[in-house]
Coordinates of C-alpha atoms in Angstrom, one line a residue:
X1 CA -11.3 34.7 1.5
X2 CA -12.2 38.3 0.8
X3 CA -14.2 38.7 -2.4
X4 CA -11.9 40.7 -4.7
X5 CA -12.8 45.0 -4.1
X6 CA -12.6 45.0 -8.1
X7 CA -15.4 42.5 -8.5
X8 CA -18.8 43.3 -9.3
X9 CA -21.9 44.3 -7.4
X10 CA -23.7 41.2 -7.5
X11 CA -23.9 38.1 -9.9
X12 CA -26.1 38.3 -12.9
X13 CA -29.4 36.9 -13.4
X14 CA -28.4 34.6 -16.4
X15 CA -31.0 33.6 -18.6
X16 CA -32.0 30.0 -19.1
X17 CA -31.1 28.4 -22.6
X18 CA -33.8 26.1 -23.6
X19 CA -31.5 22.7 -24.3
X20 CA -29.6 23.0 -21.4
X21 CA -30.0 21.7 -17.6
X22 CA -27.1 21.7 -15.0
X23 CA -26.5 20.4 -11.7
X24 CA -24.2 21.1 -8.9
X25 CA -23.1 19.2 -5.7
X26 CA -20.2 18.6 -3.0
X27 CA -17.7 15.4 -3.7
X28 CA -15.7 16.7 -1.4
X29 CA -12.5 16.2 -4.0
X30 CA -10.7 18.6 -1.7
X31 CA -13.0 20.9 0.0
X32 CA -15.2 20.3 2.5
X33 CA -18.9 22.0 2.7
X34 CA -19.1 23.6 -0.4
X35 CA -19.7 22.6 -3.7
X36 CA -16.9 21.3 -6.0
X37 CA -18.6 19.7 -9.0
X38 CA -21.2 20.3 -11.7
X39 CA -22.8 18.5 -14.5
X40 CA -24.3 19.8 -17.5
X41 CA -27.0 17.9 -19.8
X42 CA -27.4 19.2 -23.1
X43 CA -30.4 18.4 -26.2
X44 CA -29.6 16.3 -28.5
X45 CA -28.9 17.5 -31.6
X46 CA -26.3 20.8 -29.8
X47 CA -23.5 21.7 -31.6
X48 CA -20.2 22.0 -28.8
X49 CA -16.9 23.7 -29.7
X50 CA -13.7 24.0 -27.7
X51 CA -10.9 25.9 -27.5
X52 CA -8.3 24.5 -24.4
X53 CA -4.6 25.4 -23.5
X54 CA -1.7 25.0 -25.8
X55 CA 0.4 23.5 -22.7
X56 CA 2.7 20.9 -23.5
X57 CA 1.4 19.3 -20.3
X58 CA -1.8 19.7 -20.5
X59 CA -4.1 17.6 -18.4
X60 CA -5.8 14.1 -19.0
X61 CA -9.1 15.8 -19.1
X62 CA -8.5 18.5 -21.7
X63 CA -6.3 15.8 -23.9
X64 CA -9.6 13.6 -23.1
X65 CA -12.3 16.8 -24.7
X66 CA -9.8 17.8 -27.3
X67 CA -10.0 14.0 -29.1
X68 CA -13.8 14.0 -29.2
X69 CA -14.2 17.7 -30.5
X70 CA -15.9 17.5 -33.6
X71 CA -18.0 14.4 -33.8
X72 CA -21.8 13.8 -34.4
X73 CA -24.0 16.1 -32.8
X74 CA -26.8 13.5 -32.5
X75 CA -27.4 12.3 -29.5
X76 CA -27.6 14.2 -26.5
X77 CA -24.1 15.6 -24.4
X78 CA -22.6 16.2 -21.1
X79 CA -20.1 18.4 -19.4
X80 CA -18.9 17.8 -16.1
X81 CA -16.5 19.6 -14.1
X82 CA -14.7 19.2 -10.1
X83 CA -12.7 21.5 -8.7
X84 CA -10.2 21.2 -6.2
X85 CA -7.9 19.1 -8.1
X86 CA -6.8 19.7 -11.6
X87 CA -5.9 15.8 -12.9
X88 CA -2.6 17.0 -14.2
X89 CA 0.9 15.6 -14.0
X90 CA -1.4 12.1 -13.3
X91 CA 0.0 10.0 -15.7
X92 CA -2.4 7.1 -16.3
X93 CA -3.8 6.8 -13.4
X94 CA -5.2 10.6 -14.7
X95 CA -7.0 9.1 -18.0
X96 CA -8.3 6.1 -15.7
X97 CA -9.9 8.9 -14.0
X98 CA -11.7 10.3 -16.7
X99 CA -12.8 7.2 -18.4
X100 CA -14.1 6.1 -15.2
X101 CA -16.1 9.6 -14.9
X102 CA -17.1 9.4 -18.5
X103 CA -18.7 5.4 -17.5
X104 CA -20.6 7.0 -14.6
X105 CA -22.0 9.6 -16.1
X106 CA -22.9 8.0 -19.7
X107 CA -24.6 4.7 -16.8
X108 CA -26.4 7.9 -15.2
X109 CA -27.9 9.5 -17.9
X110 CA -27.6 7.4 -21.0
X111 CA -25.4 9.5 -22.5
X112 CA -22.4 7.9 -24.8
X113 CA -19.1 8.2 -23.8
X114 CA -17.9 10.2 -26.7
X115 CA -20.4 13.4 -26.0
X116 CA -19.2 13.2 -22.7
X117 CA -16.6 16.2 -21.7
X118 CA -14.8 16.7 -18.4
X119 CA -13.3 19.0 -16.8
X120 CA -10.6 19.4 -13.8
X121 CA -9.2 22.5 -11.8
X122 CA -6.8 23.1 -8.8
X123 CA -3.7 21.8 -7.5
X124 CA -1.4 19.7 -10.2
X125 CA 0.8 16.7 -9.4
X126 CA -2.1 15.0 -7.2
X127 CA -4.6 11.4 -8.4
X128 CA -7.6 12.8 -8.5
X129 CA -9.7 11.0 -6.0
X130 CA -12.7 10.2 -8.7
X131 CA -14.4 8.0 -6.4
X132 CA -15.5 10.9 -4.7
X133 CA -17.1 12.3 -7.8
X134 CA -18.6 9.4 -9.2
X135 CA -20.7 8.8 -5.8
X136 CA -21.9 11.8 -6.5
X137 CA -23.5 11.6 -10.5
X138 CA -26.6 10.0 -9.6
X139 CA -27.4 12.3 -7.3
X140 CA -26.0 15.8 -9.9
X141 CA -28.2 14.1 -12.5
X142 CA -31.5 13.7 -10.5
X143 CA -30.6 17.4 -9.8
X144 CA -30.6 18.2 -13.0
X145 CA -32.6 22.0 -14.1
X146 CA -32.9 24.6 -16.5
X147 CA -32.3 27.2 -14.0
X148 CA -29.1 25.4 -12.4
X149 CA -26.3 27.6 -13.7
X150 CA -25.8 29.7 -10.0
X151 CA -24.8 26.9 -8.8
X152 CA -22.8 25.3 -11.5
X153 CA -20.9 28.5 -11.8
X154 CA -20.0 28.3 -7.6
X155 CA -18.9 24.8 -8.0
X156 CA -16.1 25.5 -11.0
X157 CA -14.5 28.0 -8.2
X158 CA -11.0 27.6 -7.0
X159 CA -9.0 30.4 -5.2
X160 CA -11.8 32.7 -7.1
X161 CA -13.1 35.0 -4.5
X162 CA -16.6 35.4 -6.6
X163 CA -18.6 33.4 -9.3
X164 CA -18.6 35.1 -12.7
X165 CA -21.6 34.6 -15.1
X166 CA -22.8 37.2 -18.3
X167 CA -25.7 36.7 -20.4
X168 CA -26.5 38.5 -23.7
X169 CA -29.4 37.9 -26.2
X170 CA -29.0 39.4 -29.9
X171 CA -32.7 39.8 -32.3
X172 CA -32.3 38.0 -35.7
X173 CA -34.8 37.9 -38.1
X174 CA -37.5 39.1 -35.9
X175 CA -36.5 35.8 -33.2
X176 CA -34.6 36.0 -30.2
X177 CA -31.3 34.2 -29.8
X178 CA -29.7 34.0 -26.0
X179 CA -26.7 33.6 -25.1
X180 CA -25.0 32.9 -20.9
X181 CA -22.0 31.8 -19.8
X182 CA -19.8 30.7 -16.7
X183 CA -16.4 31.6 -15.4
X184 CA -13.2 30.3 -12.8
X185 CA -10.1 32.1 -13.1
X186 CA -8.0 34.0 -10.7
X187 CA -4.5 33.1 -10.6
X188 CA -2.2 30.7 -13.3
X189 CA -3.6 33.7 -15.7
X190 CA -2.1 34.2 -19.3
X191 CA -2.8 33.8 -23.0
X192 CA -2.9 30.7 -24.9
X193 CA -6.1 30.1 -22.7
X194 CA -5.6 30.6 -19.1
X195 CA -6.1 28.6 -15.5
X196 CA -9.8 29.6 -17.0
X197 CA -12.9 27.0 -16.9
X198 CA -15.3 29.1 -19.0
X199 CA -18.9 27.3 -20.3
X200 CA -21.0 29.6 -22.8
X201 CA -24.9 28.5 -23.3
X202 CA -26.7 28.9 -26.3
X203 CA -30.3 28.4 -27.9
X204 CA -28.4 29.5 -31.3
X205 CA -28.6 27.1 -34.5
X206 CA -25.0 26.7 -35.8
X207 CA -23.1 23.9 -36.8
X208 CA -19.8 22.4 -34.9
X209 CA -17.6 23.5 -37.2
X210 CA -18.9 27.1 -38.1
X211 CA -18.9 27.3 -34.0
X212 CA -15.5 26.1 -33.5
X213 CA -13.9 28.4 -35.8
X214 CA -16.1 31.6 -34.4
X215 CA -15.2 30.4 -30.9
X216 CA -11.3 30.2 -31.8
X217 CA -11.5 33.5 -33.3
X218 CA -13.5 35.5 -30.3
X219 CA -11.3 33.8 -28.1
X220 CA -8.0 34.9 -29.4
X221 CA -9.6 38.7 -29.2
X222 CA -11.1 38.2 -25.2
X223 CA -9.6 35.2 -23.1
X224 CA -6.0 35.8 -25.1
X225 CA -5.8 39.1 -24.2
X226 CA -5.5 39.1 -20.6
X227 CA -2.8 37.8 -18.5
X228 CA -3.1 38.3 -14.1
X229 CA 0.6 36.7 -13.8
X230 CA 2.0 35.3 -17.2
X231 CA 1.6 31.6 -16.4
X232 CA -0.7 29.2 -18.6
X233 CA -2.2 26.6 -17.3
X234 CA -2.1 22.6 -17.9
X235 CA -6.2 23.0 -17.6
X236 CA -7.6 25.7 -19.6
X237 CA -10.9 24.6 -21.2
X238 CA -13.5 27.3 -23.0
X239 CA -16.2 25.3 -24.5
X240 CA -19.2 26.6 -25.8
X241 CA -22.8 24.8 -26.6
X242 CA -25.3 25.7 -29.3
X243 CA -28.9 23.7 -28.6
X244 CA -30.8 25.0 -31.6
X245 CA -33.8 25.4 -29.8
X246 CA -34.3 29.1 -31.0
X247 CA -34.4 27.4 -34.5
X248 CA -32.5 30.7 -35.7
X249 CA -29.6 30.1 -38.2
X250 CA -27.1 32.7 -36.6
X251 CA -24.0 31.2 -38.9
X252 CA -22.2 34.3 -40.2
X253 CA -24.5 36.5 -38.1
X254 CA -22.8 39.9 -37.4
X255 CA -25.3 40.8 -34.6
X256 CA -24.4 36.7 -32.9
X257 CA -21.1 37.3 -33.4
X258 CA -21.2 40.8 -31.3
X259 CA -23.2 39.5 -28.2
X260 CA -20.9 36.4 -27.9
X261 CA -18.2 38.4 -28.3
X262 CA -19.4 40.7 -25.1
X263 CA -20.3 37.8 -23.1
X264 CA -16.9 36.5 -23.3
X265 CA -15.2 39.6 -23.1
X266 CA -17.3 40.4 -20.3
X267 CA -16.0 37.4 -18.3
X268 CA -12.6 37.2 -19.5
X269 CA -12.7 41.0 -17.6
X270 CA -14.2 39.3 -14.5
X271 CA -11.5 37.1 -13.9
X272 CA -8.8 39.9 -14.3
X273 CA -10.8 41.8 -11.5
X274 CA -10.3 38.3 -9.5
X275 CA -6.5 38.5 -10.3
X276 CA -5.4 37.0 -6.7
X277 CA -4.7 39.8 -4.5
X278 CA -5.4 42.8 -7.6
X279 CA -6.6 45.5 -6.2
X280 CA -6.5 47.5 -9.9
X281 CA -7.6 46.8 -13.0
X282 CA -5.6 47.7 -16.1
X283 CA -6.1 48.4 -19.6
X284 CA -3.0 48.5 -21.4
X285 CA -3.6 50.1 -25.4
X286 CA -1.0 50.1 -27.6
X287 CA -1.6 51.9 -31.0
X288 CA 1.3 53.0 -33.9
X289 CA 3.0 49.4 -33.8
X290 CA 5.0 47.6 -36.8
X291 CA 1.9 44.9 -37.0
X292 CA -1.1 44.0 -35.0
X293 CA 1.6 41.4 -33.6
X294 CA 3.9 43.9 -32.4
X295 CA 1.3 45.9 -30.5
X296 CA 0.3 42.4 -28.8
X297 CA 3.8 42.0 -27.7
X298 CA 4.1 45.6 -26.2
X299 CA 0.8 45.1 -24.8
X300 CA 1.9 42.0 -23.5
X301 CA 5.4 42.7 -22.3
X302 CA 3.8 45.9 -20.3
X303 CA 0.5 43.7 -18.6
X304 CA 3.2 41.1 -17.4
X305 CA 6.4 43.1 -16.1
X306 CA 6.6 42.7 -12.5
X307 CA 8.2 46.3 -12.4
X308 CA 5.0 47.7 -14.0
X309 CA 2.7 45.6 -11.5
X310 CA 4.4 46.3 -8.3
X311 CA 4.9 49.9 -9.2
X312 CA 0.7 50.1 -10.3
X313 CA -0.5 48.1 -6.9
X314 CA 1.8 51.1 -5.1
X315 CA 0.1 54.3 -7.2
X316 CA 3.3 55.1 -8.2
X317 CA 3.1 56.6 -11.9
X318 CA 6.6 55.5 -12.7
X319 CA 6.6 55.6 -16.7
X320 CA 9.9 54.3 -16.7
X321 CA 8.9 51.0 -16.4
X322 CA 6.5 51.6 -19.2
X323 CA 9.9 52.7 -21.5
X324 CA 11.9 49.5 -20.0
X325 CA 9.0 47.3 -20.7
X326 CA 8.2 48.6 -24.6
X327 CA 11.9 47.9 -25.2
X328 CA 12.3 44.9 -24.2
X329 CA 9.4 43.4 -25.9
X330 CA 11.0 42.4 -28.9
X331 CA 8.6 44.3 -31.2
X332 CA 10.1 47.4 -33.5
X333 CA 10.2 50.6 -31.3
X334 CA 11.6 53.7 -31.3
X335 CA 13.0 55.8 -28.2
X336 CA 12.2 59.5 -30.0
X337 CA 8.6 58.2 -31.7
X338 CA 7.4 57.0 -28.3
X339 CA 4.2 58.5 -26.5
X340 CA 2.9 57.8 -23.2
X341 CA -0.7 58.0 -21.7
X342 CA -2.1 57.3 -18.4
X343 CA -5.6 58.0 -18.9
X344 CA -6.0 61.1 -20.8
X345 CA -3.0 62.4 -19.4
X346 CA 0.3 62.9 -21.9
X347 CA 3.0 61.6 -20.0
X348 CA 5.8 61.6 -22.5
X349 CA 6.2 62.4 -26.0
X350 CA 9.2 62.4 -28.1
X351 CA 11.7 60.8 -26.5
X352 CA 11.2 62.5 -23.1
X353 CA 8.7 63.8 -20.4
X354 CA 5.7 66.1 -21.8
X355 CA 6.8 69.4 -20.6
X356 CA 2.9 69.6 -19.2
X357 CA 3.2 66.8 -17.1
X358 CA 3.2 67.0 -13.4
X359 CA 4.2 63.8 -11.2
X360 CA 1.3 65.1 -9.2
X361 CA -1.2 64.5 -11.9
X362 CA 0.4 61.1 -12.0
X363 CA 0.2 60.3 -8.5
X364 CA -3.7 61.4 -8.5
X365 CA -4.3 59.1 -11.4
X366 CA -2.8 55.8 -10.1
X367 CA -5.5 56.5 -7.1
X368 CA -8.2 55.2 -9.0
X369 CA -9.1 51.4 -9.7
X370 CA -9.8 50.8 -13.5
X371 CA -6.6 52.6 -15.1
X372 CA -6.1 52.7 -18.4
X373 CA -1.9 53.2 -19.8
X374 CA -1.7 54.2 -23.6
X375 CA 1.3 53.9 -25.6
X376 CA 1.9 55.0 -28.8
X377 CA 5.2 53.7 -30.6
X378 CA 4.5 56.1 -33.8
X379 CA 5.3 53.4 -36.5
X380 CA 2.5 52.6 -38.4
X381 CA -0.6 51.2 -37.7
X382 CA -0.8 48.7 -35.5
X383 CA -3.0 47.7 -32.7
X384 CA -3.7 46.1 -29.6
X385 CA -5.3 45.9 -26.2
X386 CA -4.3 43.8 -23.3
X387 CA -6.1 43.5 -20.0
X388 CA -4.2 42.8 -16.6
X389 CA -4.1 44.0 -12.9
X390 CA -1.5 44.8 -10.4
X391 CA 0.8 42.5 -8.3
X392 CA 0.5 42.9 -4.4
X393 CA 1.7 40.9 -1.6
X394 CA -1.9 38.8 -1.5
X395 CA -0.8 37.0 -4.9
X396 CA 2.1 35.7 -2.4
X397 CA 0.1 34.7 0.3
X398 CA -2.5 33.7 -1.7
X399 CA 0.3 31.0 -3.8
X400 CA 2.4 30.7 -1.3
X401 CA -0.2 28.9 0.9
X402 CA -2.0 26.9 -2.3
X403 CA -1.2 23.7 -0.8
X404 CA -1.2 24.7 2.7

């Protein structure tokens, strides 16, 4: 598969978090030749929060993480993740699966059970063959490094078309505190989590609990703000693991909270710009709302109108989707107040076309890959940003083949 024209130049050179050591391998769970599972081993004593979709048929692995979020942080922990096959729709046979994953790896690496987390991604509605994966722990665990995270993030790929890492580190009381993550996403992309895997590393000093509730909040401000197609996923899992091994305390830590917040907002980006088949990436700001909630919803109803999509994957700067979608949004709006931007140019003001504004200018705008569209309703102050791309005739082939 072509990598994506919107993705970036080249992976990152992530940073190794002392505590942590991964491993990657091929199962062969569905594809053969290239790698389809990693494991991760963390230091005993590392704090791990997780935020995972709100489906209502969410997947025995992510029912399976949710129960043990928030126990003892004692003993050591493990992640481990296929892809290929998602474990959803599975029934029993799907939490068979993943107690007879958690058994292998816990016999692998003396590890217990209930610090163990998995992970499953790709097609729904199929037994996960865990046989497959389990012949393969030994094997991930003798591979086990601190520099093993290039790998790991190849192995969590699905119909991605590129491996997404970011890596930030933040100086607190004269220490240094680093942070790196890991990201799958391309299609089955909307808030309320998304068809995201997304595993953040770091050497910070916080406990479970102040973690969980800083993830929640970062997340509902990056990975909820970006939607490729509107659908959410039976398998979104965003976990993140704190070692300690800094020894910096970074709870309530304004500078901490900025570098995780760009490292997630950095690869929640990354897998809009692997949107299957986007060819455009799109910022959509929405600013003079009711509520905060209103501009969401705006933002929202904008990012995932077909109309809008189609009409942005064709450079075609027709605002009148822009009106259709702010209307039908649900949130308070106002056909005389409203203002439209694409870029810096003033498309329409007042209830009609800016007298200034030439469909020429349009045309020339929608040319360009990142575009950014601006609305203003003129209520009061509320605001919101929503990330998305266009909708092209790959996204068909692309899901129209899935299973092929």
């Amino acid at each position: 598969m072509a990598i994506s024209p919107l993705a970036p130049a080249s992976f990152p050179d992530l940073f190794v978090i002392e505590g942590v050591r991964l491993a990657s391998g091929a199962a062969g769970v569905k594809y053969n030749d290239r790698k389809d599972v990693m494991l991760v081993e963390l230091a005993a004593g590392t704090a791990v929060a997780g935020v995972f979709t709100r489906s209502a048929t969410r997947s025995a692995p992510v029912l399976d993480c949710q129960s043990k979020m928030g126990g003892a942080a004692d003993g050591r922990a493990a992640i481990l993740v296929n892809s290929g096959n998602s474990n959803a729709f599975t029934g029993a046979a799907g939490e068979r699966s993943v107690a007879a994953i958690c058994d292998a790896v816990a016999a692998a690496t003396g590890i217990q059970t209930d610090r163990i987390f998995t992970a499953s991604t790709g097609v729904i509605g199929e037994r996960l063959p865990h046989d497959r994966i389990i012949a393969k722990v030994n094997d991930l665990e003798a591979g086990l490094t601190s520099n093993g995270i290039n790998g790991a993030a190849k192995a969590i790929m699905t119909t991605d078309t590129f491996p997404k890492g970011a890596c930030a580190e933040v100086v607190i009381d004269e220490k240094t505190v680093r942070i790196a993550g890991i990201a799958k996403g391309s299609g089955m992309i909307a808030p309320d989590m998304a068809t995201m895997l997304v595993y953040i590393f770091t050497d910070a000093k916080i406990s479970q609990a102040d973690l969980q509730t800083l993830l929640a909040t970062l997340t509902d401000q990056t990975f909820n703000c970006i939607t490729v197609d509107s659908d959410t996923s039976t398998s979104d899992s965003l976990m993140c693991a704190a070692t300690g091994a800094s020894g910096v305390d970074v709870t309530n830590s304004a500078g901490f909270t900025q570098a995780l917040h760009g490292v997630m907002l950095n690869l929640a980006h990354q897998v809009v710009r692997d949107g299957e088949g986007a060819t455009k990436f799109v910022e959509v700001r929405v600013s003079g709302a009711a509520s905060d909630a209103d501009a969401r919803k705006v933002g929202l109803s904008i990012a995932n109108s077909p109309l809008v999509k189609t009409a942005i994957a064709g450079e075609d700067p027709n605002w009148g989707r822009i009106v259709m979608a702010v209307g039908k949004s649900g949130a308070q709006a106002d056909r005389d107040r409203l203002t439209i931007r694409f870029g810096d140019i003033l498309v329409a003001e007042n209830g009609w076309v800016s007298p200034d504004y030439t469909e020429a200018a349009g045309a020339a705008y929608m040319k360009q890959q990142d575009l950014i569209i601006a609305v203003d309703l003129g209520i009061a102050g509320g605001l919101g940003t929503v990330w998305t791309c266009d909708l092209t005739h790959g996204y068909i082939t692309i899901n129209a083949d899935y299973r092929s």
